[in-house]
Coordinates of C-alpha atoms and ligand atoms in Angstrom, one line a residue:
X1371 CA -0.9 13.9 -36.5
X1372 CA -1.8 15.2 -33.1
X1373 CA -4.8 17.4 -32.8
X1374 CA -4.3 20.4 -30.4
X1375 CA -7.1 22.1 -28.5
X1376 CA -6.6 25.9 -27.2
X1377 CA -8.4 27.2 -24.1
X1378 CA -8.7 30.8 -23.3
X1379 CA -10.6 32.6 -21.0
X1380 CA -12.1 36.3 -21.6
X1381 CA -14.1 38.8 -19.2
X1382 CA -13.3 37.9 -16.4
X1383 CA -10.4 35.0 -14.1
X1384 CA -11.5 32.0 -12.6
X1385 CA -14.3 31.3 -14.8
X1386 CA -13.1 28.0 -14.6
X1387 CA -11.0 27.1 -17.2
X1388 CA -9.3 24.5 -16.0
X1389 CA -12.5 22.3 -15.0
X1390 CA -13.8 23.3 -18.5
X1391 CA -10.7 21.4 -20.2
X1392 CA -10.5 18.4 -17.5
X1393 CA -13.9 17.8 -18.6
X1394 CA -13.8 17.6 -22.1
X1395 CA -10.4 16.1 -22.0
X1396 CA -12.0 13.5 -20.1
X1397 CA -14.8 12.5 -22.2
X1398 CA -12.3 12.3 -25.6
X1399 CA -10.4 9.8 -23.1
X1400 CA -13.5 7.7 -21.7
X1401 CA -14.4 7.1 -25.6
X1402 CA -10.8 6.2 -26.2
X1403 CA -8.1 8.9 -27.7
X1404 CA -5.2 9.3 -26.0
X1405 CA -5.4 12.6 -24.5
X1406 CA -2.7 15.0 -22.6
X1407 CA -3.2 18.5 -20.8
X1408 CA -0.8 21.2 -20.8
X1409 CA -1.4 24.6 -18.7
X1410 CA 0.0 27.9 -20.0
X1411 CA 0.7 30.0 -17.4
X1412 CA 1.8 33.9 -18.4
X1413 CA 3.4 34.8 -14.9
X1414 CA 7.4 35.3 -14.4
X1415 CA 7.7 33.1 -11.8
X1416 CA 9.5 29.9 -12.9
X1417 CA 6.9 27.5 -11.3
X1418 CA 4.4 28.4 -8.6
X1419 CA 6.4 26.5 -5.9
X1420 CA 7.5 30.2 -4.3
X1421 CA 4.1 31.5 -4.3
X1422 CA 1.8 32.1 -1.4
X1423 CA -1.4 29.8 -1.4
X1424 CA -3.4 33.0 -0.8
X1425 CA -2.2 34.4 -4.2
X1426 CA -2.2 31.5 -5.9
X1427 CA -4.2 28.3 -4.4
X1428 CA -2.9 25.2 -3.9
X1429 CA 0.7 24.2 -5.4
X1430 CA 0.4 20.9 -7.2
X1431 CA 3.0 18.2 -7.2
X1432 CA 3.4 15.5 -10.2
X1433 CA 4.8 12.4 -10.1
X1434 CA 7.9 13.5 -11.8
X1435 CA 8.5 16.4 -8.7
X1436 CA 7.4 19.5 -10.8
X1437 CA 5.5 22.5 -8.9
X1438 CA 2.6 23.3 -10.7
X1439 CA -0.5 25.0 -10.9
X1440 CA -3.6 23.6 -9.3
X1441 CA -5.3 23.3 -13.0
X1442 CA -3.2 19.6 -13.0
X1443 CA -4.5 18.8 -10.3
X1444 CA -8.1 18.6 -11.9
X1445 CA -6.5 17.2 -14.9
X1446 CA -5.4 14.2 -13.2
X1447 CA -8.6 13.5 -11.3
X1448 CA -11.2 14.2 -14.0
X1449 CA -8.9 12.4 -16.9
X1450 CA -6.9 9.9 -15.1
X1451 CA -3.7 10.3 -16.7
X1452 CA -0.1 11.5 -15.2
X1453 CA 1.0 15.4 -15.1
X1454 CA 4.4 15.6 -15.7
X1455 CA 7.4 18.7 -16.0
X1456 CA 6.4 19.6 -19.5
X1457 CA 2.6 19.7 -18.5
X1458 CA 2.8 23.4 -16.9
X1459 CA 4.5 26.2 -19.0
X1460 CA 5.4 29.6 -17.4
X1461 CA 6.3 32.9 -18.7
X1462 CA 9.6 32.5 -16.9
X1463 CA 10.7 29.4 -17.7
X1464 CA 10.2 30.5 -21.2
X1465 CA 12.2 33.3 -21.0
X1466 CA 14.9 31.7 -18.8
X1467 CA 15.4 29.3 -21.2
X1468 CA 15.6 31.8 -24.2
X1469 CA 18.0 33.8 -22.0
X1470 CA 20.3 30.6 -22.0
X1471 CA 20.0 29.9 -25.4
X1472 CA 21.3 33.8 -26.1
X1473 CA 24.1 33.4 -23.4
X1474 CA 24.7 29.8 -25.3
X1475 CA 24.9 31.6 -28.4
X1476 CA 22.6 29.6 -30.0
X1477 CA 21.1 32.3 -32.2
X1478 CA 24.0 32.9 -34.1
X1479 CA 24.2 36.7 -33.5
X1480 CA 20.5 38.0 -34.2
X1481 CA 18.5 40.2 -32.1
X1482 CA 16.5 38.0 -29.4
X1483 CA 13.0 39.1 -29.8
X1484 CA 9.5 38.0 -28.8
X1485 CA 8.5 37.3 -32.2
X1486 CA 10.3 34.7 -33.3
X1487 CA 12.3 33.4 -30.8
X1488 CA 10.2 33.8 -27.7
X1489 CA 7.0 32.5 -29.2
X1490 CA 8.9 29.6 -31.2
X1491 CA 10.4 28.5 -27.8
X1492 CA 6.5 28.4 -26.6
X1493 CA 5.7 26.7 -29.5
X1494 CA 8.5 24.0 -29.0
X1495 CA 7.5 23.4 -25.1
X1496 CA 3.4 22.8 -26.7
X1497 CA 4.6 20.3 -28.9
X1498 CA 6.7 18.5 -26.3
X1499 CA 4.1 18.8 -23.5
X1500 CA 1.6 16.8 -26.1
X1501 CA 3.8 14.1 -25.8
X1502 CA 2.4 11.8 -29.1
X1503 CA -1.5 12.4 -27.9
X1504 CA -3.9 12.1 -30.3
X1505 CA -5.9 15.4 -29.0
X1506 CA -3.9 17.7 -27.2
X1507 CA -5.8 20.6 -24.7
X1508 CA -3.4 23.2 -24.2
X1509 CA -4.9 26.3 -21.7
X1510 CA -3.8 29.7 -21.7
X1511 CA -3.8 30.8 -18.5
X1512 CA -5.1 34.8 -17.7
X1513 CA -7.8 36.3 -19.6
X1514 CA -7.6 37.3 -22.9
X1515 CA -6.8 41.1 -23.0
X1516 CA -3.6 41.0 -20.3
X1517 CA -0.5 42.2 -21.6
X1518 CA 1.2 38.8 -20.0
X1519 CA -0.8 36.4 -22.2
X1520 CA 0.2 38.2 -25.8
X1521 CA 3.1 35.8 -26.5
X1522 CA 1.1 32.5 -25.6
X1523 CA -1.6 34.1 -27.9
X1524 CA 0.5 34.5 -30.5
X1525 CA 2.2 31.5 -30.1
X1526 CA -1.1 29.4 -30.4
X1527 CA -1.8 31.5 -33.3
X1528 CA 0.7 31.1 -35.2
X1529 CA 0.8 26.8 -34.3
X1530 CA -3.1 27.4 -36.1
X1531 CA -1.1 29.0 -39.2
X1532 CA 1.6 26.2 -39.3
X1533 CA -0.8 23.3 -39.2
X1534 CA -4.1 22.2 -41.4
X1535 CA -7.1 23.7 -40.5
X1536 CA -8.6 20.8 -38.9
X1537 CA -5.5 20.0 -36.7
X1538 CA -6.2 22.8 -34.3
X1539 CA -8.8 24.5 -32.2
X1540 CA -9.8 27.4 -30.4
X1541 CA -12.1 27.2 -27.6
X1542 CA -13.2 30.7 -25.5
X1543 CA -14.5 30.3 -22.2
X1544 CA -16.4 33.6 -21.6
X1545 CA -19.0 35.2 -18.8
X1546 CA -22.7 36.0 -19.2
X1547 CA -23.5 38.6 -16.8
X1548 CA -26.5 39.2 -15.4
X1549 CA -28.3 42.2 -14.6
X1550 CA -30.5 42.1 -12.1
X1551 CA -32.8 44.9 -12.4
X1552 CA -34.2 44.0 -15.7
X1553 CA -33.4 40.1 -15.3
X1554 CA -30.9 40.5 -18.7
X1555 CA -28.3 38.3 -19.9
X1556 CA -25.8 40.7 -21.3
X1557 CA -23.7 39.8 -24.2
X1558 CA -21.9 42.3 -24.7
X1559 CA -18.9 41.4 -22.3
X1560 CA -18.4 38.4 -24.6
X1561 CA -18.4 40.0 -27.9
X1562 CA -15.8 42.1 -26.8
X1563 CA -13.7 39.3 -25.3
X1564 CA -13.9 37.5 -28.9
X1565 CA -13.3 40.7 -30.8
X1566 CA -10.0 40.8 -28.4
X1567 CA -9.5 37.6 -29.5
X1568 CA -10.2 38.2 -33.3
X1569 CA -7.9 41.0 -32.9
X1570 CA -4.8 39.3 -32.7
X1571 CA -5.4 36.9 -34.9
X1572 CA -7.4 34.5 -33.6
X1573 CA -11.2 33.4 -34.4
X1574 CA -12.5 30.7 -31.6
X1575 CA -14.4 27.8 -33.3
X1576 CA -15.9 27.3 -30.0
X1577 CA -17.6 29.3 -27.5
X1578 CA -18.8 27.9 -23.8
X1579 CA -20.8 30.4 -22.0
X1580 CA -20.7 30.8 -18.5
X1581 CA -24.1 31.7 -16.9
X1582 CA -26.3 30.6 -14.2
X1583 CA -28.3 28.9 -15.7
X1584 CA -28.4 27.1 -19.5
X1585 CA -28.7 30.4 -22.4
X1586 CA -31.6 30.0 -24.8
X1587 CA -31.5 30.2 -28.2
X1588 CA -32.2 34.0 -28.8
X1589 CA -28.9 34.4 -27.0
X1590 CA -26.7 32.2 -28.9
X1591 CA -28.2 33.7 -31.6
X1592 CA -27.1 37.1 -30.8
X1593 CA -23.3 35.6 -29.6
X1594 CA -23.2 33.8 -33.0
X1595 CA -23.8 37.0 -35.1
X1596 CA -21.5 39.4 -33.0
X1597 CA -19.1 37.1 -32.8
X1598 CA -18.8 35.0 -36.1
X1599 CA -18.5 32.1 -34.1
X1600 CA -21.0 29.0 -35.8
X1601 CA -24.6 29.4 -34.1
X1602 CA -23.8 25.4 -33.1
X1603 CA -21.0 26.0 -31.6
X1604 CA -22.3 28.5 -29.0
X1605 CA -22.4 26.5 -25.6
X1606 CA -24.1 26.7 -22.1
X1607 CA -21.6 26.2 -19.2
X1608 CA -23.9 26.5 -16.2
X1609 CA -23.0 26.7 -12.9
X1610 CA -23.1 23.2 -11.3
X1611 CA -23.4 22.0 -7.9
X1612 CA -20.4 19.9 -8.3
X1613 CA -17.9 20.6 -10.6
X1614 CA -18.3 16.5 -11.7
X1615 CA -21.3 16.9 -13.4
X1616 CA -19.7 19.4 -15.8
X1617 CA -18.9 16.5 -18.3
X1618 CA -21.8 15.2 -18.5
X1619 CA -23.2 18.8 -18.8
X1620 CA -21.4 19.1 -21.9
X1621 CA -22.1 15.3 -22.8
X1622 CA -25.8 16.5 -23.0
X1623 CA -25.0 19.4 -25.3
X1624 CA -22.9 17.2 -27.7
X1625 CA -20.0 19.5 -27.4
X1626 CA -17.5 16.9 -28.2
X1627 CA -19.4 15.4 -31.2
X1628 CA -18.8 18.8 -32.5
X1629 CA -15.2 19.1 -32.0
X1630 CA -14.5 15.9 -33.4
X1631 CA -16.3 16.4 -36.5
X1632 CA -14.0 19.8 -36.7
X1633 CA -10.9 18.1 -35.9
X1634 CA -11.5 15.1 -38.2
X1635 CA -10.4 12.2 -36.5
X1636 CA -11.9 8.5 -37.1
X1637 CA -15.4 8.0 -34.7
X1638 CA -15.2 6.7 -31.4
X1639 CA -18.5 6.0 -29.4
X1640 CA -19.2 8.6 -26.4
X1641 CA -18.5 6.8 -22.7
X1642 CA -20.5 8.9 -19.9
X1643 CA -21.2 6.3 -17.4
X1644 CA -18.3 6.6 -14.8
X1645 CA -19.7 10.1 -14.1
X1646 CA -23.1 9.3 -14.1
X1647 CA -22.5 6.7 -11.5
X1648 CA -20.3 9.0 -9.1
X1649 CA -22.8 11.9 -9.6
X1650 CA -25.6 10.1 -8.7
X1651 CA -23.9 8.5 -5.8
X1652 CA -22.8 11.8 -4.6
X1653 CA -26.5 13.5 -4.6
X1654 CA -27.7 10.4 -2.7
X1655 CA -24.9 10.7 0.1
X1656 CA -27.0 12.2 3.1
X1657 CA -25.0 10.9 6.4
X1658 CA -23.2 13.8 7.1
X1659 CA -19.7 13.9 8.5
X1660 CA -18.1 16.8 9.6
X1661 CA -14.5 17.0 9.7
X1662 CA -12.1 19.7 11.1
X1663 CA -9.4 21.2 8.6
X1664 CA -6.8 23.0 11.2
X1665 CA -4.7 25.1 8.8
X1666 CA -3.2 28.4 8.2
X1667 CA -4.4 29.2 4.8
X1668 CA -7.8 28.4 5.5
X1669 CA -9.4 31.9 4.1
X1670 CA -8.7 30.5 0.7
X1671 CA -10.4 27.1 -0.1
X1672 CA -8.6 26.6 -3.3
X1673 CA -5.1 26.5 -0.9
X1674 CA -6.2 22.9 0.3
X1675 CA -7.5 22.2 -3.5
X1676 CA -6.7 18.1 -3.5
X1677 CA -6.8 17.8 0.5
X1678 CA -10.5 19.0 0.1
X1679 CA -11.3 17.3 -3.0
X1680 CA -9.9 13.4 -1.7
X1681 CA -12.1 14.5 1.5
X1682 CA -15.5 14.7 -1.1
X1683 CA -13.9 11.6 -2.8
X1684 CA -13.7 9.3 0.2
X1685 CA -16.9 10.5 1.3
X1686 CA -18.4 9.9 -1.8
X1687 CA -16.9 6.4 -1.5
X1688 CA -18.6 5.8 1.9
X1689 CA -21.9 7.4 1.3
X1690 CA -21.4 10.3 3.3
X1691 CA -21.9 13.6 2.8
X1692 CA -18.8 15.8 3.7
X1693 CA -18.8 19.0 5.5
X1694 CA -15.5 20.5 6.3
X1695 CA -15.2 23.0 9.0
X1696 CA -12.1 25.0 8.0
X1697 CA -10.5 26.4 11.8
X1698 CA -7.5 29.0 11.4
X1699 CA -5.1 27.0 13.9
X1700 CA -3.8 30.6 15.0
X1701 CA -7.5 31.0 16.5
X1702 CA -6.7 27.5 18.5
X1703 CA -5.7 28.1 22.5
X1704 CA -6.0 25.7 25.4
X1705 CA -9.1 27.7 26.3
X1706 CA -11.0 26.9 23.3
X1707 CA -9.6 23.8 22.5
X1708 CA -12.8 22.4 23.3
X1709 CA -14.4 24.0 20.1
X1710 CA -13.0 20.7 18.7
X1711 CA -15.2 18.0 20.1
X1712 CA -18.2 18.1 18.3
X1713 CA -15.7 17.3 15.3
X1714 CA -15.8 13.7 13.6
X1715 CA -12.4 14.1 12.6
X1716 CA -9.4 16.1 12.3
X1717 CA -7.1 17.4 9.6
X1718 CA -3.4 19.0 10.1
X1719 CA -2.8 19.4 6.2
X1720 CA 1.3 20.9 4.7
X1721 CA 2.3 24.3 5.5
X1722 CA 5.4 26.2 6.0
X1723 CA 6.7 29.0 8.5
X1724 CA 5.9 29.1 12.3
X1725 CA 3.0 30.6 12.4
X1726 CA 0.0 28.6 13.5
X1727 CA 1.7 25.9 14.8
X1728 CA 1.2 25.7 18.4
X1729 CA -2.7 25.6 17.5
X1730 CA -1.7 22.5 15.4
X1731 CA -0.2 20.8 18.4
X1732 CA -2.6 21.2 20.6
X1733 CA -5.2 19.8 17.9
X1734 CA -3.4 17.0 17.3
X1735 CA -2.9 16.7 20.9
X1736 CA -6.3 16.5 21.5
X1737 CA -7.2 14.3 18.7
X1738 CA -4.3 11.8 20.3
X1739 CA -6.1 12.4 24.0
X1740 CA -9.6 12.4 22.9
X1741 CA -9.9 9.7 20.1
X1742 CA -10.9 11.6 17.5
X1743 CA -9.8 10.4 13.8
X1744 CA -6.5 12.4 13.2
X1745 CA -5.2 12.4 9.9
X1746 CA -2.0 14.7 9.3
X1747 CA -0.3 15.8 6.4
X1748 CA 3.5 16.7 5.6
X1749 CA 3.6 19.3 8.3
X1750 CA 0.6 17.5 10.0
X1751 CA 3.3 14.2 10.7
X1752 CA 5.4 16.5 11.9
X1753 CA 3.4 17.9 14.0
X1754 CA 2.5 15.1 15.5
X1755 CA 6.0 14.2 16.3
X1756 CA 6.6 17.1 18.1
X1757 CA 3.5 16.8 20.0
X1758 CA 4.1 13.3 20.7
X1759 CA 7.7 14.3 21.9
X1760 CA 6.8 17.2 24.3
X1761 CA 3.3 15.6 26.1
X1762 CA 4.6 11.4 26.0
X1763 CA 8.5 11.6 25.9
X1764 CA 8.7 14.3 27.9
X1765 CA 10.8 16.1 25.7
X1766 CA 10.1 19.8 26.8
X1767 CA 10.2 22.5 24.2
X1768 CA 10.6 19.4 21.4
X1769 CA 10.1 21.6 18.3
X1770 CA 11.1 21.4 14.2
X1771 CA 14.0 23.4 13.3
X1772 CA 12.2 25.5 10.8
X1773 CA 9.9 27.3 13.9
X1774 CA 13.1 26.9 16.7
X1775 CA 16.7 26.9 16.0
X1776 CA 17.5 27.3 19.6
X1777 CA 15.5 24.1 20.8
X1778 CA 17.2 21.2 23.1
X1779 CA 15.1 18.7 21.1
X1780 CA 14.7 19.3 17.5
X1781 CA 12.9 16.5 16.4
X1782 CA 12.1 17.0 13.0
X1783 CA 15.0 19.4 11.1
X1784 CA 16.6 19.1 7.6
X1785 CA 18.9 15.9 7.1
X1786 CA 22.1 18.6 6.8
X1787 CA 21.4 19.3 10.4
X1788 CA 20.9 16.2 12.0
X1789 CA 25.3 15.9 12.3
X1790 CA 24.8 19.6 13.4
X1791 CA 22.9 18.9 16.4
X1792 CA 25.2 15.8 17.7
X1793 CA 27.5 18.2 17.6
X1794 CA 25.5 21.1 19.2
X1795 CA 25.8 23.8 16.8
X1796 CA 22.6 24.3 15.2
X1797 CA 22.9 27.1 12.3
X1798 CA 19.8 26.2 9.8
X1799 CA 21.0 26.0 6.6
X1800 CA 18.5 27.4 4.2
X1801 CA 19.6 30.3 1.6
X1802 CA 17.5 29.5 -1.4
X1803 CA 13.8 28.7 -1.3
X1804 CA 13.3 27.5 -4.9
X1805 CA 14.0 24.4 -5.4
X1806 CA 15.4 23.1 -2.5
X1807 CA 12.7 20.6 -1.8
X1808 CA 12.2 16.9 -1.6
X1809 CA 9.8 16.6 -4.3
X1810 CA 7.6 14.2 -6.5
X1811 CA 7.3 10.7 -5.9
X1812 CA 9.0 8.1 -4.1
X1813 CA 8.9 4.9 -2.9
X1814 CA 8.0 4.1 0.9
X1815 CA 8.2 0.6 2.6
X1816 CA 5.1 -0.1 4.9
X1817 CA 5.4 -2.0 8.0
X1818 CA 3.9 -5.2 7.9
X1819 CA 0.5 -5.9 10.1
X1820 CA 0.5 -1.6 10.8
X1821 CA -2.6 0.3 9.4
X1822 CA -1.1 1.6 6.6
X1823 CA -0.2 -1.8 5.4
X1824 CA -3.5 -3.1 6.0
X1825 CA -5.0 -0.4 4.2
X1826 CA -2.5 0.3 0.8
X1827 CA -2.3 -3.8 0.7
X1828 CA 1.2 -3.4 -0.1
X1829 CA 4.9 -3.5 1.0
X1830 CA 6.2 -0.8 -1.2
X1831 CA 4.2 2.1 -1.9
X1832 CA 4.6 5.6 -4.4
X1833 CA 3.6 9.0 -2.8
X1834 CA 4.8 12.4 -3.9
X1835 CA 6.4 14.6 -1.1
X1836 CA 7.0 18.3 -0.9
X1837 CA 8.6 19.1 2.0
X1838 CA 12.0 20.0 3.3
X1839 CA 12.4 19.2 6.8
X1840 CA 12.2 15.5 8.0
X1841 CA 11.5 13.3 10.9
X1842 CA 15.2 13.6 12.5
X1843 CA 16.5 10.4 12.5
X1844 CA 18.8 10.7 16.1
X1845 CA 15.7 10.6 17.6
X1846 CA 13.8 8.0 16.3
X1847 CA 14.7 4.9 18.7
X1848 CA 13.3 7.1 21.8
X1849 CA 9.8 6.6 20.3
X1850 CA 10.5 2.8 21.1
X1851 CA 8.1 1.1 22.5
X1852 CA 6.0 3.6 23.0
X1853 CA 2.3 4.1 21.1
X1854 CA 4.0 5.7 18.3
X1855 CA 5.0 3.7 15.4
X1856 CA 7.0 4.9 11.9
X1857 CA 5.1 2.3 9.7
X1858 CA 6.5 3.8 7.0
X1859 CA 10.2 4.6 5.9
X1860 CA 12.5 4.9 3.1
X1861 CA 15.5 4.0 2.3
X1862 CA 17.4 1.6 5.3
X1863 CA 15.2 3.7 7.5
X1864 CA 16.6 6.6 7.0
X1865 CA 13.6 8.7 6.8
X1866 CA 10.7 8.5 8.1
X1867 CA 7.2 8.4 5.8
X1868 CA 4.3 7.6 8.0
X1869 CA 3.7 7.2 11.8
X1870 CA 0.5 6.1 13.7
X1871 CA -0.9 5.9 17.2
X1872 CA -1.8 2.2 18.7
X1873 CA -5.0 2.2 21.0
X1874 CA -6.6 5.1 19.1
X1875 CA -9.4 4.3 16.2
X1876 CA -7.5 6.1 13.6
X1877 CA -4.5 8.2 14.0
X1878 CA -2.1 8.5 10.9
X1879 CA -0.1 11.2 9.3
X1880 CA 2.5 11.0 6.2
X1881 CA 5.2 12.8 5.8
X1882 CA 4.0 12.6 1.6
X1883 CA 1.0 14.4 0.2
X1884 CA -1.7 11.2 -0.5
X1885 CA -4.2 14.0 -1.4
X1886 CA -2.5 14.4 -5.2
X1887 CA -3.2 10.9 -5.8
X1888 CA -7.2 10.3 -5.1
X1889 CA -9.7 9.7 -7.8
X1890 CA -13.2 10.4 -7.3
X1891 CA -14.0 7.3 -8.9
X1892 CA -12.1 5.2 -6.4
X1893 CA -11.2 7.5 -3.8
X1894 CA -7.6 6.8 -1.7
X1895 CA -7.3 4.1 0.6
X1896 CA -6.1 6.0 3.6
X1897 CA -8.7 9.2 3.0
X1898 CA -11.6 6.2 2.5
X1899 CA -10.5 4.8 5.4
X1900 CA -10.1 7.9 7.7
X1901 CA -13.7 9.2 6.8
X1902 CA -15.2 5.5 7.3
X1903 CA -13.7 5.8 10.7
X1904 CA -14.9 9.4 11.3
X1905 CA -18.1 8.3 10.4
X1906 CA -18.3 5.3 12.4
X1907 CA -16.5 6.3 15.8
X1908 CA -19.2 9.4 16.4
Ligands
LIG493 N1 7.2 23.1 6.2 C1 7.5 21.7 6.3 C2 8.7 21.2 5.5 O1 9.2 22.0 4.7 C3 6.2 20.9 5.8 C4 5.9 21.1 4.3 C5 4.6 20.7 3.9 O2 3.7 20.5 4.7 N2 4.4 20.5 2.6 O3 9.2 20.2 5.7

């Protein structure tokens, strides 16, 4: 019978909760379990996918098209496995689809309440989102304490009650504080967090400290006794200096020798050495590369989450040490273009709205001009069709219809508009944000003898797209023999997936996101190839 794991948080958000569970679901899969993550998030909001990247980070996209929260994202590089629609639980897809089971009728006349039929739904959507695993980690998004995060609470409470003792787990990821003045490691946040916990029901098994630095043994001691919690089970998290040397941080402290004895499942030897291997290959990377990130959301790192991470992965790959200059492309003007030189590459990532966009086409104009490594993303192709459009076809005020309704030339607009413009009655046709996207993955056919066929070593390809406007396809025979090539297309080239620039060392931009799919163990091909090339060319 599957084995579930709970995460919570307490004192304080982003403590790093996600990162904690990646890791330790990694090291149960590198000794051989089947393993599956599930995020629990307590917001109303059906899925992140209307959210702003500054309140929320990046917006992850699985294979399977769900938008989810940018937890998945680490789940799928540290563990290696797929993320799919049942992995990422919201508040508000609970409760929509309790309200549907009331309008249904399908709880023959009682009073809908929280407790049961709210929680049992939560319930119901764990056990699907385990999916047969032997150990399932299941994180409760929040911190323990917010009025949101009471259902998921009790939910996972009451799964503990239903199930044998050994079947089920709480683990508390909690802060350490330090006070400076008298150099102290305060408790005290923590034993209140637990007794938060303990309150409604639920006694963690586990505790992982978040400090600086590792907590000695005087501490633990303390935790231990104000928190009932087994003296062996209290645990250093430490800051790290990357977040991949967490497992093997915990592999040190025998933290998942301990939770398997609890969980009583049959012995499986410990695997560490993927990690070991990319963490020391990553400390000895010392040829720096610096490459440009022109976005909009740039104030936030976590808004480019994957774009930054398959940056450090390719680097890692290469032997390079990555720094990423992050340049708000509403800060970008002809004047100051310049600025952009001493830059051994450049990324346009995705975005939406028309802000910033006229500093993307001129950096991708002077990546084109200047030969510096472009790589663009989603919005970053499309960008680069409309830069290639104005400055090489001559197409004067060539633009996307999501920034220009009005313009002669809309190059990139939504397929419902492309009969529209033949006719010459552009309207934009957008009423509902939520999903109204192409999303998840699809399949992609490479031209043969381009770059991105070189470097994928395949016809067909899978990348996952989130995006709703699209190369429009009335214009694609003008970029005929020109130094713009679609290498990339679906369908009978219908749309178009990737483009590149002959006579440049390396200009290519997707219309898909390639950043959800890197490893840190083996990188991507077209990110290992772009920073080689960076590298190399300056
Ligand atoms: N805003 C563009 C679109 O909707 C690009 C989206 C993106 O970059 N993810 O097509």
């Amino acid at each position: 019978m599957a084995r579930y794991i709970f995460i919570t948080g307490g004192v304080v958000s982003s403590l790093g909760k996600g990162i904690a569970a990646a890791s330790l679901a990694s090291l149960f899969k590198l000794r051989g379990y089947q393993v599956s993550l599930q995020k629990l998030d307590p917001y109303i909001n059906l899925d992140p996918g209307t959210m702003s990247p500054f309140q929320h980070g990046e917006v992850y996209v699985t294979e399977d098209g769900a938008e989810t929260d940018l937890d998945l994202g680490h789940y799928e590089r540290f563990v290696g496995i797929r993320m799919s629609q049942n992995s990422n639980v919201t508040a508000g897809r609970v409760y929509s689809s309790v309200i549907k089971k009331e309008r249904e009728g399908k709880y023959l006349g009682s009073t809908v309440q929280v407790i049961p039929h709210v929680t049992d739904e939560i319930k119901r959507l764990i056990k699907k989102g385990s999916n047969g695993a032997d150990i399932s980690f299941v994180e409760v998004g929040g911190t323990v304490g917010d009025i949101e995060s009471l259902p998921f609470l009790e939910a996972i409470r009451q799964l503990n009650m239903e199930m044998n003792d050994s079947h089920t787990l709480f683990i508390h990821l909690t802060l350490l504080p330090k006070v400076d003045v008298t150099n102290e490691i305060k408790t005290k946040p923590t034993q209140h967090s637990v007794k938060e916990l303990r309150s409604i029901g639920i006694q963690p098994d586990v505790l992982l400290c978040r400090a600086k630095n590792t907590i000695d043994d005087n501490i633990k001691n303390k935790i231990s006794l104000f928190t009932n919690v087994d003296r062996k089970a209290v645990f250093s998290a430490q800051d790290a200096k990357s977040i991949y040397e967490i497992p093997i941080y915990y592999k040190n402290q025998n933290i998942d020798e301990y939770i398997l004895k609890k969980l009583k499942v049959p012995h499986k030897k410990s695997v560490i050495k993927p990690w070991v291997t990319f963490t020391n290959k990553l400390k000895k990377c010392s040829r720096k590369v610096k490459i440009g990130m022109i976005g909009k959301y740039v104030d936030l790192a976590d808004s480019y989450k994957s774009l930054n991470e398959s940056l450090l992965h390719a680097s890692v790959y290469n032997n390079n040490s990555l720094e990423i200059d992050f340049i708000d492309s509403e800060d970008i003007t002809k004047k100051n273009i310049k600025r952009l030189k001493n830059l051994q590459g450049i990324v346009v990532p995705g975005g939406f709205g028309n802000r910033g966009v006229e500093g993307k086409i001129l950096a991708a104009n002077f990546a084109r001009v200047n030969h510096i490594p472009y790589f663009g993303i989603c919005l970053g192709m499309q960008i680069s069709v409309i830069e290639f459009a104005r400055n090489i076809l001559g197409f004067k005020n060539a633009n996307s219809t999501e920034f220009d309704l009005k313009t002669p030339f809309p190059v990139i607009s939504l397929v419902t508009e492309w009969d529209d413009y033949k006719k010459g009655r552009l309207k934009g046709s957008i009423r509902q944000l939520g999903g109204t996207m192409r999303l998840g993955a699809q399949s992609c056919t490479l031209v043969k003898k381009s770059l991105a066929h070189s470097l994928y070593k395949k016809n067909i390809i899978s990348e996952r797209h989130r995006h709703r406007y699209e190369v429009n396809n009335k214009f694609v025979d003008d970029f005929n023999d020109t130094d713009l090539l679609f290498s990339g297309y679906s369908g009978d080239k219908v749309l178009m997936e990737v483009l590149e620039i002959r006579h440049h060392p390396w200009y290519l931009a997707s219309q898909f996101h390639p950043e959800f799919t890197s490893s840190p163990l083996k990188g991507h091909p077209l990110f290992n190839s772009f920073i080689k090339t960076a590298y190399e060319t300056k």
